[in-house]
Amino acid sequence: MANGFYDVVVGLQYGDEGKARIVDSLADQYDIVARFNGGANAGHTVQSKGVKLALAQIPCGVLHGDKILYIGSGCLLSLKKLKDELDALSAIGIDLEGRFLISPFCSVVQPHQIALDLLDAAHLGTTGNGMGPAYADRARRAYQGCLLNIRFGELLSKQDKMLAQMRANWHQHANSLETLEFDLPSYIEQTAETLEALNKYVAPHGLYLQEQLQKGARVVFEGAQSVMLDVARGTVPYVTASHTFPSYACCGGDVSPKFCRKIIGVAKAIMSRVGHGPFPSELGGRRSEEYCMLDAGKFNTREKESLQYNPRELLQREGDFELGIALRMLCGEYGTKTGRPRRIGMLDLVQLRYAVNACSVDQLFLNRCDLLPLFSKSQYEAVPVVTAYSSAQNSIGTGEAELFSYTDATNSVELFESFDINELSKHSLPEGLQALVNRIEVFCGCSARGLGIGPDREEIHWRSSVC
Ligand code: IMP
């Protein structure tokens, strides 16, 4: 039998580009939807025919009943949250038994790792799911005779021993954790309870996915977080704790790179970033970052903003900071799982070109095109797009980290004619949007295969010339 292949869907900006809805809409062309990095920190939304699902750990092929879902060893497992996700799916009639498999080599997030992360959350703006400390412990392996990396398979087969190890690891770190209120006994108890329910999902061995590829399976990897949040090449230290580049899919997804067929990149026409870190096209710059990240993102919430501002009125005011708030409210840009306000920015083609090039993206999806006409009511009266950075930053290729650092300088903005939202459909594109897409394709050297024109699975404008 002929070998199968895998494609990788990767976020090209700062996360939340809508990768899940693209994977969901492409899923018919594959047999298996798999994950290779991250864990409960990811928030993925899929929406079709009135069903809206907010997922974190489970791959987003759930709405396709005939697809296998796989979590690779590069992912971290937050067991209680995973069980809650499965229960929520089961409550709406989606049962994953027999089609959901987890690598036995996934590391399990432990209580001391969550606690350590929470203590650091305000400083880096993490999601507080223990990602950084858990990946660090995985690399550290053991400390003073204590096993720091507890893996799913081992936890299932040596439950008492591994739970005792979890407790011991907490006490090992107790000095650093004493300021935090954390209910260790109930966490351990809940973990033990989840194991019975999750036992049936462990993959038979670490070569499961590789074997499926050898038998001809078509696999799509759904990247979590995005290129600019890569632990090594992103905007360090304001990044996630795993590798987000598509090249990591083979390693964290437990397959050989030999099977890779193509890379599918996803970007968003109005950008966002959640957490701290540089964001060159941010509307309102540093002021916006400080505002959004006040009290670790818990202060200026969706509820607070909706009580305080009228977004339509704010849209018409002078000032990028105000425009950023208005767009966040009108586009609903708040964290799927954390509820934090997302910082908003113009589409940044300098950054997009870098990401397309660094990942060798074969084809591009641009989500949220339907929201671009909001700019026509703003001071720009057209769609603004960043096409060059201030001179000090303009040297692509000289040092990636420096390129996307903080700047107070003003970037060059190109304006594109806005368009009437009613002219946007699955079959035709208004002139203004067509001109913007042409510019993106030439600037980034990559074809756009689809444009998101609404949140539903069906609301994608497919460009027939690209396949
Ligand atoms: P962590 O992944 O929880 O360690 O958080 C590190 C950084 O990555 C923070 O700035 C988070 O806001 C960001 N981050 C983590 N997961 C996501 C995601 O799914 N979307 C967007 N940003 C994320």
Short mmCIF file of C-alpha atoms and ligand atoms in Angstrom, two decimals:
data_model
loop_
_atom_site.label_atom_id
_atom_site.label_comp_id
_atom_site.label_asym_id
_atom_site.label_seq_id
_atom_site.Cartn_x
_atom_site.Cartn_y
_atom_site.Cartn_z
CA MET A 1 0.00 0.00 0.00
CA ALA A 2 1.22 3.52 -0.80
CA ASN A 3 2.43 5.68 2.06
CA GLY A 4 0.23 8.46 3.33
CA PHE A 5 1.26 12.05 4.00
CA TYR A 6 0.83 14.84 6.48
CA ASP A 7 0.11 18.54 6.05
CA VAL A 8 0.71 21.09 8.80
CA VAL A 9 -1.60 24.01 9.55
CA VAL A 10 0.38 26.73 11.28
CA GLY A 11 -0.53 30.13 12.72
CA LEU A 12 1.61 32.84 11.15
CA GLN A 13 1.12 35.69 13.61
CA TYR A 14 0.73 35.85 17.41
CA GLY A 15 -1.93 33.18 17.93
CA ASP A 16 -5.69 33.10 17.56
CA GLU A 17 -5.64 33.41 13.76
CA GLY A 18 -8.50 30.91 13.42
CA LYS A 19 -6.46 27.79 12.67
CA ALA A 20 -9.16 25.56 14.10
CA ARG A 21 -11.85 26.71 11.68
CA ILE A 22 -9.47 26.14 8.76
CA VAL A 23 -8.57 22.63 9.98
CA ASP A 24 -12.27 21.96 10.50
CA SER A 25 -13.13 23.09 6.98
CA LEU A 26 -10.30 21.04 5.42
CA ALA A 27 -10.86 17.96 7.60
CA ASP A 28 -12.89 16.12 4.94
CA GLN A 29 -9.67 15.67 2.96
CA TYR A 30 -7.90 13.79 5.76
CA ASP A 31 -8.28 10.66 7.90
CA ILE A 32 -6.60 11.90 11.08
CA VAL A 33 -6.44 15.31 12.79
CA ALA A 34 -3.44 15.49 15.14
CA ARG A 35 -1.71 17.86 17.51
CA PHE A 36 2.00 18.16 18.15
CA ASN A 37 2.57 20.99 20.65
CA GLY A 38 1.05 22.95 23.50
CA GLY A 39 -1.76 21.88 25.77
CA ALA A 40 -4.54 23.50 27.74
CA ASN A 41 -3.12 26.95 26.89
CA ALA A 42 -4.60 26.73 23.38
CA GLY A 43 -8.12 27.95 22.75
CA HIS A 44 -9.66 26.68 19.51
CA THR A 45 -13.13 27.55 18.30
CA VAL A 46 -15.05 25.68 15.63
CA GLN A 47 -18.52 26.60 14.52
CA SER A 48 -20.88 24.93 12.09
CA LYS A 49 -24.64 24.86 11.61
CA GLY A 50 -25.43 26.39 14.98
CA VAL A 51 -22.91 24.29 16.95
CA LYS A 52 -20.06 26.32 18.48
CA LEU A 53 -17.28 24.47 20.29
CA ALA A 54 -14.45 26.01 22.30
CA LEU A 55 -11.73 23.38 22.55
CA ALA A 56 -8.31 23.45 24.16
CA GLN A 57 -6.64 20.05 24.10
CA ILE A 58 -8.81 17.93 21.84
CA PRO A 59 -7.98 18.27 18.13
CA CYS A 60 -10.63 20.22 16.30
CA GLY A 61 -11.78 17.46 13.92
CA VAL A 62 -14.42 16.54 16.52
CA LEU A 63 -17.34 17.63 14.37
CA HIS A 64 -16.33 15.08 11.71
CA GLY A 65 -17.49 11.76 13.14
CA ASP A 66 -15.33 9.61 10.85
CA LYS A 67 -11.98 11.25 11.73
CA ILE A 68 -9.41 9.87 14.16
CA LEU A 69 -8.05 12.47 16.60
CA TYR A 70 -4.52 12.13 17.94
CA ILE A 71 -2.47 13.98 20.56
CA GLY A 72 1.28 13.60 19.97
CA SER A 73 4.04 13.32 22.54
CA GLY A 74 5.04 16.98 22.01
CA CYS A 75 1.85 18.03 23.80
CA LEU A 76 1.27 18.44 27.52
CA LEU A 77 -1.83 16.99 29.17
CA SER A 78 -3.89 18.79 31.79
CA LEU A 79 -5.95 15.77 32.77
CA LYS A 80 -8.86 17.31 34.64
CA LYS A 81 -9.40 19.90 31.93
CA LEU A 82 -9.17 17.20 29.27
CA LYS A 83 -11.81 15.14 31.03
CA ASP A 84 -14.04 18.22 31.33
CA GLU A 85 -13.70 18.79 27.58
CA LEU A 86 -14.65 15.19 26.86
CA ASP A 87 -17.64 15.45 29.20
CA ALA A 88 -18.80 18.68 27.54
CA LEU A 89 -18.63 16.99 24.13
CA SER A 90 -20.45 13.95 25.40
CA ALA A 91 -23.21 16.21 26.79
CA ILE A 92 -23.93 17.41 23.25
CA GLY A 93 -23.87 13.89 21.85
CA ILE A 94 -20.25 13.70 20.66
CA ASP A 95 -18.61 10.54 21.97
CA LEU A 96 -14.95 10.08 21.06
CA GLU A 97 -14.51 6.50 22.20
CA GLY A 98 -12.66 4.52 19.54
CA ARG A 99 -11.51 7.59 17.61
CA PHE A 100 -9.40 9.60 20.04
CA LEU A 101 -5.85 8.53 20.93
CA ILE A 102 -3.19 10.07 23.13
CA SER A 103 0.51 9.26 22.94
CA PRO A 104 1.67 7.44 26.10
CA PHE A 105 4.72 9.72 26.00
CA CYS A 106 2.82 12.98 26.59
CA SER A 107 3.94 14.65 29.80
CA VAL A 108 1.27 15.32 32.38
CA VAL A 109 1.05 18.80 33.91
CA GLN A 110 1.62 18.63 37.68
CA PRO A 111 0.32 20.88 40.44
CA HIS A 112 3.66 22.48 41.29
CA GLN A 113 4.06 23.43 37.62
CA ILE A 114 0.71 25.21 37.53
CA ALA A 115 1.51 26.99 40.78
CA LEU A 116 4.92 28.12 39.54
CA ASP A 117 3.34 29.37 36.32
CA LEU A 118 0.64 31.29 38.17
CA LEU A 119 3.30 33.06 40.18
CA ASP A 120 4.89 34.17 36.90
CA ALA A 121 1.72 34.87 34.92
CA ALA A 122 1.63 38.62 35.55
CA HIS A 123 5.22 39.10 34.47
CA LEU A 124 5.07 37.20 31.16
CA GLY A 125 1.35 37.15 30.58
CA THR A 126 1.11 33.35 30.34
CA THR A 127 -2.23 31.55 30.39
CA GLY A 128 -1.43 30.03 33.81
CA ASN A 129 -1.73 26.41 32.65
CA GLY A 130 1.74 25.38 33.80
CA MET A 131 3.20 25.14 30.30
CA GLY A 132 6.60 26.73 30.96
CA PRO A 133 7.45 24.81 34.15
CA ALA A 134 6.10 21.54 32.69
CA TYR A 135 8.21 21.73 29.53
CA ALA A 136 11.18 22.81 31.66
CA ASP A 137 10.73 19.79 33.95
CA ARG A 138 10.42 17.52 30.94
CA ALA A 139 13.84 18.68 29.81
CA ARG A 140 15.23 18.54 33.34
CA ARG A 141 13.95 14.94 33.74
CA ALA A 142 14.85 14.40 37.42
CA TYR A 143 16.09 16.37 40.39
CA GLN A 144 17.66 14.96 43.55
CA GLY A 145 16.18 11.55 42.94
CA CYS A 146 12.70 12.89 42.11
CA LEU A 147 11.25 12.10 38.69
CA LEU A 148 10.15 15.47 37.30
CA ASN A 149 8.71 14.27 34.00
CA ILE A 150 5.59 12.17 34.58
CA ARG A 151 4.27 10.71 31.35
CA PHE A 152 0.72 9.68 30.60
CA GLY A 153 1.46 5.99 29.92
CA GLU A 154 3.48 5.61 33.10
CA LEU A 155 0.89 7.42 35.16
CA LEU A 156 -1.72 4.95 33.95
CA SER A 157 0.40 1.86 34.55
CA LYS A 158 1.94 2.91 37.89
CA GLN A 159 -0.78 5.14 39.23
CA ASP A 160 0.00 5.07 42.98
CA LYS A 161 3.71 5.52 42.50
CA MET A 162 3.33 8.39 40.06
CA LEU A 163 0.71 10.23 42.13
CA ALA A 164 3.03 9.94 45.13
CA GLN A 165 5.76 11.39 42.93
CA MET A 166 3.48 14.32 42.03
CA ARG A 167 2.99 15.05 45.73
CA ALA A 168 6.71 14.78 46.37
CA ASN A 169 7.43 17.18 43.52
CA TRP A 170 5.07 19.70 45.07
CA HIS A 171 6.83 19.46 48.43
CA GLN A 172 10.20 19.78 46.72
CA HIS A 173 9.05 23.22 45.50
CA ALA A 174 6.99 24.12 48.56
CA ASN A 175 9.24 27.01 49.59
CA SER A 176 8.66 28.89 46.36
CA LEU A 177 4.94 28.16 46.43
CA GLU A 178 3.96 29.16 49.94
CA THR A 179 2.42 32.50 48.88
CA LEU A 180 -0.08 30.77 46.65
CA GLU A 181 -3.37 29.23 47.72
CA PHE A 182 -3.59 25.86 46.00
CA ASP A 183 -5.61 22.81 47.00
CA LEU A 184 -3.09 20.02 46.44
CA PRO A 185 -5.10 17.10 47.88
CA SER A 186 -8.13 17.83 45.75
CA TYR A 187 -5.96 18.27 42.64
CA ILE A 188 -4.36 14.84 43.18
CA GLU A 189 -7.74 13.29 43.92
CA GLN A 190 -9.22 14.74 40.73
CA THR A 191 -6.24 13.51 38.72
CA ALA A 192 -6.74 9.98 40.06
CA GLU A 193 -10.43 10.15 39.14
CA THR A 194 -9.71 11.20 35.58
CA LEU A 195 -7.37 8.27 34.95
CA GLU A 196 -10.15 5.72 34.91
CA ALA A 197 -12.04 7.75 32.32
CA LEU A 198 -8.98 8.50 30.19
CA ASN A 199 -7.45 5.02 30.21
CA LYS A 200 -9.34 4.01 27.08
CA TYR A 201 -7.75 6.81 25.05
CA VAL A 202 -4.08 5.90 25.44
CA ALA A 203 -2.49 4.95 22.11
CA PRO A 204 -1.17 1.35 21.99
CA HIS A 205 2.42 2.57 21.53
CA GLY A 206 4.50 5.56 20.46
CA LEU A 207 4.60 4.50 16.80
CA TYR A 208 0.84 4.59 16.32
CA LEU A 209 0.70 7.60 13.99
CA GLN A 210 3.80 6.61 12.06
CA GLU A 211 2.20 3.22 11.38
CA GLN A 212 -0.97 4.88 10.14
CA LEU A 213 1.08 6.97 7.70
CA GLN A 214 2.84 3.85 6.50
CA LYS A 215 -0.55 2.30 5.87
CA GLY A 216 -1.62 5.27 3.73
CA ALA A 217 -3.36 7.62 6.20
CA ARG A 218 -3.76 11.30 5.33
CA VAL A 219 -2.95 13.36 8.41
CA VAL A 220 -3.41 17.05 9.14
CA PHE A 221 -1.50 18.56 12.05
CA GLU A 222 -3.14 21.44 13.82
CA GLY A 223 -0.45 23.74 15.24
CA ALA A 224 -1.14 25.40 18.57
CA GLN A 225 -0.02 29.00 19.23
CA SER A 226 1.95 30.51 16.36
CA VAL A 227 5.25 31.29 14.73
CA MET A 228 5.90 34.48 16.69
CA LEU A 229 5.33 32.58 19.95
CA ASP A 230 7.93 29.87 19.29
CA VAL A 231 10.02 29.18 22.38
CA ALA A 232 13.31 29.68 20.56
CA ARG A 233 12.62 31.90 17.55
CA GLY A 234 9.64 33.96 18.70
CA THR A 235 9.66 37.20 20.66
CA VAL A 236 11.57 35.71 23.61
CA PRO A 237 10.79 35.81 26.53
CA TYR A 238 7.18 36.69 25.62
CA VAL A 239 6.50 33.37 23.95
CA THR A 240 4.93 30.03 24.75
CA ALA A 241 7.04 27.14 26.01
CA SER A 242 6.93 24.83 22.99
CA HIS A 243 8.10 24.90 19.38
CA THR A 244 5.39 26.23 17.12
CA PHE A 245 7.14 26.07 13.73
CA PRO A 246 5.74 23.41 11.37
CA SER A 247 9.08 21.59 11.34
CA TYR A 248 8.30 20.51 14.90
CA ALA A 249 5.17 18.63 13.78
CA CYS A 250 7.15 15.50 12.98
CA CYS A 251 8.96 15.51 16.33
CA GLY A 252 6.03 16.38 18.61
CA GLY A 253 3.60 14.50 16.37
CA ASP A 254 5.59 11.23 16.49
CA VAL A 255 6.14 10.81 12.74
CA SER A 256 9.05 10.92 10.34
CA PRO A 257 9.61 14.18 8.38
CA LYS A 258 9.67 12.02 5.27
CA PHE A 259 5.86 12.12 5.12
CA CYS A 260 5.42 15.91 5.04
CA ARG A 261 3.50 17.09 1.97
CA LYS A 262 2.73 20.79 2.49
CA ILE A 263 2.50 23.69 4.91
CA ILE A 264 -0.73 25.65 5.22
CA GLY A 265 -0.42 29.05 6.92
CA VAL A 266 -3.23 30.92 8.63
CA ALA A 267 -3.27 34.66 9.27
CA LYS A 268 -5.88 37.17 10.33
CA ALA A 269 -6.73 40.38 8.43
CA ILE A 270 -7.00 42.37 11.66
CA MET A 271 -4.26 41.06 13.95
CA SER A 272 -4.30 40.37 17.67
CA ARG A 273 -1.92 39.38 20.42
CA VAL A 274 -2.73 38.30 23.95
CA GLY A 275 -0.19 38.52 26.75
CA HIS A 276 2.87 40.76 26.87
CA GLY A 277 5.46 41.21 24.12
CA PRO A 278 6.32 43.30 21.08
CA PHE A 279 3.62 43.79 18.44
CA PRO A 280 4.84 46.36 15.87
CA SER A 281 1.47 47.09 14.24
CA GLU A 282 -0.50 47.38 17.49
CA LEU A 283 -3.12 50.12 17.45
CA GLY A 284 -2.24 52.32 20.38
CA GLY A 285 1.24 50.79 20.85
CA ARG A 286 2.54 50.43 24.40
CA ARG A 287 -0.50 52.20 25.82
CA SER A 288 -2.72 49.46 24.42
CA GLU A 289 -0.46 46.72 25.78
CA GLU A 290 -0.49 48.22 29.28
CA TYR A 291 -4.25 48.72 29.16
CA CYS A 292 -4.97 45.18 27.98
CA MET A 293 -2.53 43.50 30.37
CA LEU A 294 -3.57 45.44 33.48
CA ASP A 295 -3.91 42.97 36.35
CA ALA A 296 -2.72 40.17 34.03
CA GLY A 297 -5.57 40.86 31.62
CA LYS A 298 -8.29 40.55 34.27
CA PHE A 299 -9.09 44.25 34.60
CA ASN A 300 -10.37 45.52 31.26
CA THR A 301 -12.60 42.57 30.53
CA ARG A 302 -15.28 42.18 27.87
CA GLU A 303 -17.96 43.04 30.44
CA LYS A 304 -16.14 46.13 31.67
CA GLU A 305 -15.52 47.44 28.16
CA SER A 306 -19.11 46.84 27.13
CA LEU A 307 -20.32 48.89 30.10
CA GLN A 308 -17.80 51.64 29.54
CA TYR A 309 -17.71 52.20 25.78
CA ASN A 310 -19.91 52.48 22.75
CA PRO A 311 -17.67 50.89 20.10
CA ARG A 312 -19.40 52.54 17.12
CA GLU A 313 -18.87 55.94 18.67
CA LEU A 314 -15.27 55.09 19.63
CA LEU A 315 -14.56 53.96 16.07
CA GLN A 316 -15.15 57.46 14.76
CA ARG A 317 -12.84 59.18 17.22
CA GLU A 318 -9.29 60.25 16.41
CA GLY A 319 -6.61 58.01 17.84
CA ASP A 320 -5.31 54.48 17.32
CA PHE A 321 -5.75 53.50 20.96
CA GLU A 322 -9.49 54.18 20.81
CA LEU A 323 -9.71 52.42 17.45
CA GLY A 324 -8.07 49.34 18.97
CA ILE A 325 -10.70 49.16 21.73
CA ALA A 326 -13.52 49.66 19.23
CA LEU A 327 -12.23 46.90 16.94
CA ARG A 328 -11.71 44.50 19.86
CA MET A 329 -15.32 45.01 20.93
CA LEU A 330 -16.79 44.81 17.44
CA CYS A 331 -14.68 41.77 16.49
CA GLY A 332 -15.19 40.02 19.87
CA GLU A 333 -11.43 39.67 20.40
CA TYR A 334 -11.23 38.22 23.90
CA GLY A 335 -9.39 34.99 24.89
CA THR A 336 -11.44 31.85 24.18
CA LYS A 337 -10.47 30.22 27.47
CA THR A 338 -8.99 33.06 29.55
CA GLY A 339 -11.39 35.87 28.54
CA ARG A 340 -8.47 38.32 28.42
CA PRO A 341 -8.75 41.31 26.06
CA ARG A 342 -6.63 40.76 22.94
CA ARG A 343 -4.41 43.59 21.80
CA ILE A 344 -5.40 44.67 18.28
CA GLY A 345 -3.20 45.60 15.32
CA MET A 346 -3.29 46.34 11.61
CA LEU A 347 -2.33 43.57 9.22
CA ASP A 348 1.48 43.60 9.22
CA LEU A 349 2.88 42.38 5.91
CA VAL A 350 6.51 42.68 7.01
CA GLN A 351 5.83 40.19 9.79
CA LEU A 352 3.64 38.00 7.56
CA ARG A 353 6.32 37.80 4.86
CA TYR A 354 8.87 36.76 7.48
CA ALA A 355 6.60 33.97 8.77
CA VAL A 356 5.65 32.71 5.29
CA ASN A 357 9.30 32.58 4.35
CA ALA A 358 10.55 31.04 7.62
CA CYS A 359 7.97 28.24 7.38
CA SER A 360 8.03 27.82 3.58
CA VAL A 361 4.26 28.18 3.54
CA ASP A 362 2.68 26.64 0.43
CA GLN A 363 -0.69 28.30 0.74
CA LEU A 364 -2.30 30.91 2.87
CA PHE A 365 -5.67 31.44 4.51
CA LEU A 366 -6.65 34.93 5.60
CA ASN A 367 -9.40 35.01 8.21
CA ARG A 368 -11.69 37.81 9.29
CA CYS A 369 -11.75 39.63 5.96
CA ASP A 370 -15.40 40.45 6.65
CA LEU A 371 -14.33 42.78 9.46
CA LEU A 372 -12.00 44.96 7.38
CA PRO A 373 -14.77 47.40 6.32
CA LEU A 374 -14.94 48.54 9.97
CA PHE A 375 -11.85 50.63 9.20
CA SER A 376 -13.85 52.70 6.70
CA LYS A 377 -15.73 54.31 9.61
CA SER A 378 -12.46 55.21 11.35
CA GLN A 379 -9.99 58.04 10.86
CA TYR A 380 -8.32 55.94 8.10
CA GLU A 381 -11.48 55.80 5.95
CA ALA A 382 -9.78 52.86 4.19
CA VAL A 383 -8.02 49.61 5.17
CA PRO A 384 -4.54 50.34 6.64
CA VAL A 385 -1.79 47.72 6.27
CA VAL A 386 1.81 47.95 7.52
CA THR A 387 4.26 47.43 4.65
CA ALA A 388 7.56 48.72 6.10
CA TYR A 389 9.03 49.24 9.54
CA SER A 390 10.93 52.28 10.71
CA SER A 391 14.48 52.19 9.28
CA ALA A 392 16.23 50.72 12.34
CA GLN A 393 14.05 47.66 12.09
CA ASN A 394 13.98 47.24 8.38
CA SER A 395 16.72 44.70 7.91
CA ILE A 396 14.92 41.40 7.36
CA GLY A 397 17.23 38.46 7.74
CA THR A 398 19.79 40.11 9.98
CA GLY A 399 18.39 38.92 13.26
CA GLU A 400 14.84 37.80 13.64
CA ALA A 401 14.49 38.57 17.32
CA GLU A 402 15.65 42.18 16.90
CA LEU A 403 13.38 42.73 13.93
CA PHE A 404 10.20 42.18 15.87
CA SER A 405 11.20 44.00 19.02
CA TYR A 406 9.49 46.93 20.68
CA THR A 407 9.66 50.21 18.82
CA ASP A 408 8.32 53.68 19.37
CA ALA A 409 8.88 54.66 15.77
CA THR A 410 5.99 54.94 13.35
CA ASN A 411 5.77 52.27 10.68
CA SER A 412 4.76 52.89 7.05
CA VAL A 413 1.13 52.23 6.37
CA GLU A 414 -0.44 51.60 2.97
CA LEU A 415 -4.14 52.24 2.49
CA PHE A 416 -6.49 50.00 0.52
CA GLU A 417 -9.93 50.98 -0.67
CA SER A 418 -12.61 49.67 1.66
CA PHE A 419 -15.53 47.64 0.35
CA ASP A 420 -19.18 47.00 0.91
CA ILE A 421 -19.68 43.98 3.14
CA ASN A 422 -22.73 42.99 1.08
CA GLU A 423 -20.53 42.48 -1.96
CA LEU A 424 -18.53 39.82 -0.11
CA SER A 425 -19.66 36.28 -0.77
CA LYS A 426 -18.39 32.75 -1.17
CA HIS A 427 -18.23 33.39 -4.91
CA SER A 428 -17.20 36.99 -5.52
CA LEU A 429 -14.76 39.45 -4.03
CA PRO A 430 -15.22 43.22 -4.03
CA GLU A 431 -12.50 45.23 -5.77
CA GLY A 432 -10.90 46.68 -2.64
CA LEU A 433 -10.41 43.27 -1.07
CA GLN A 434 -9.18 41.77 -4.33
CA ALA A 435 -6.51 44.50 -4.52
CA LEU A 436 -5.42 43.81 -0.96
CA VAL A 437 -5.19 40.05 -1.57
CA ASN A 438 -3.14 40.64 -4.74
CA ARG A 439 -0.76 42.85 -2.76
CA ILE A 440 -0.40 40.25 0.00
CA GLU A 441 0.34 37.49 -2.50
CA VAL A 442 3.03 39.48 -4.26
CA PHE A 443 4.51 40.92 -1.04
CA CYS A 444 4.70 37.55 0.73
CA GLY A 445 5.34 35.35 -2.30
CA CYS A 446 2.53 32.96 -1.46
CA SER A 447 -0.92 32.25 -2.87
CA ALA A 448 -4.04 32.81 -0.81
CA ARG A 449 -6.21 29.71 -0.98
CA GLY A 450 -9.11 30.92 1.10
CA LEU A 451 -10.51 34.02 2.80
CA GLY A 452 -12.56 33.88 5.98
CA ILE A 453 -15.72 35.92 5.47
CA GLY A 454 -17.53 34.91 8.67
CA PRO A 455 -17.03 32.53 11.61
CA ASP A 456 -18.99 29.55 10.29
CA ARG A 457 -17.34 26.58 8.57
CA GLU A 458 -19.24 27.46 5.42
CA GLU A 459 -18.16 31.13 5.43
CA ILE A 460 -14.96 30.78 3.46
CA HIS A 461 -14.32 32.28 0.05
CA TRP A 462 -12.30 29.61 -1.77
CA ARG A 463 -9.97 30.85 -4.49
CA SER A 464 -10.40 28.27 -7.19
CA SER A 465 -7.05 29.02 -8.86
CA VAL A 466 -5.20 27.70 -5.80
CA CYS A 467 -5.38 24.07 -4.69
P1 IMP B 1 1.76 30.02 27.97
O1 IMP B 1 1.68 29.29 26.67
O2 IMP B 1 0.56 29.80 28.84
O3 IMP B 1 3.06 29.77 28.69
O4 IMP B 1 1.77 31.59 27.64
C1 IMP B 1 2.88 32.22 27.00
C2 IMP B 1 2.42 33.26 26.00
O5 IMP B 1 1.76 32.63 24.91
C3 IMP B 1 1.43 34.28 26.56
O6 IMP B 1 1.67 35.54 25.97
C4 IMP B 1 0.09 33.73 26.11
O7 IMP B 1 -0.87 34.76 26.02
C5 IMP B 1 0.46 33.19 24.75
N1 IMP B 1 -0.45 32.11 24.33
C6 IMP B 1 -0.47 30.84 24.78
N2 IMP B 1 -1.44 30.13 24.16
C7 IMP B 1 -2.01 30.98 23.28
C8 IMP B 1 -3.07 30.82 22.31
O8 IMP B 1 -3.68 29.75 22.12
N3 IMP B 1 -3.38 31.95 21.60
C9 IMP B 1 -2.72 33.12 21.75
N4 IMP B 1 -1.74 33.30 22.62
C10 IMP B 1 -1.37 32.24 23.39
#
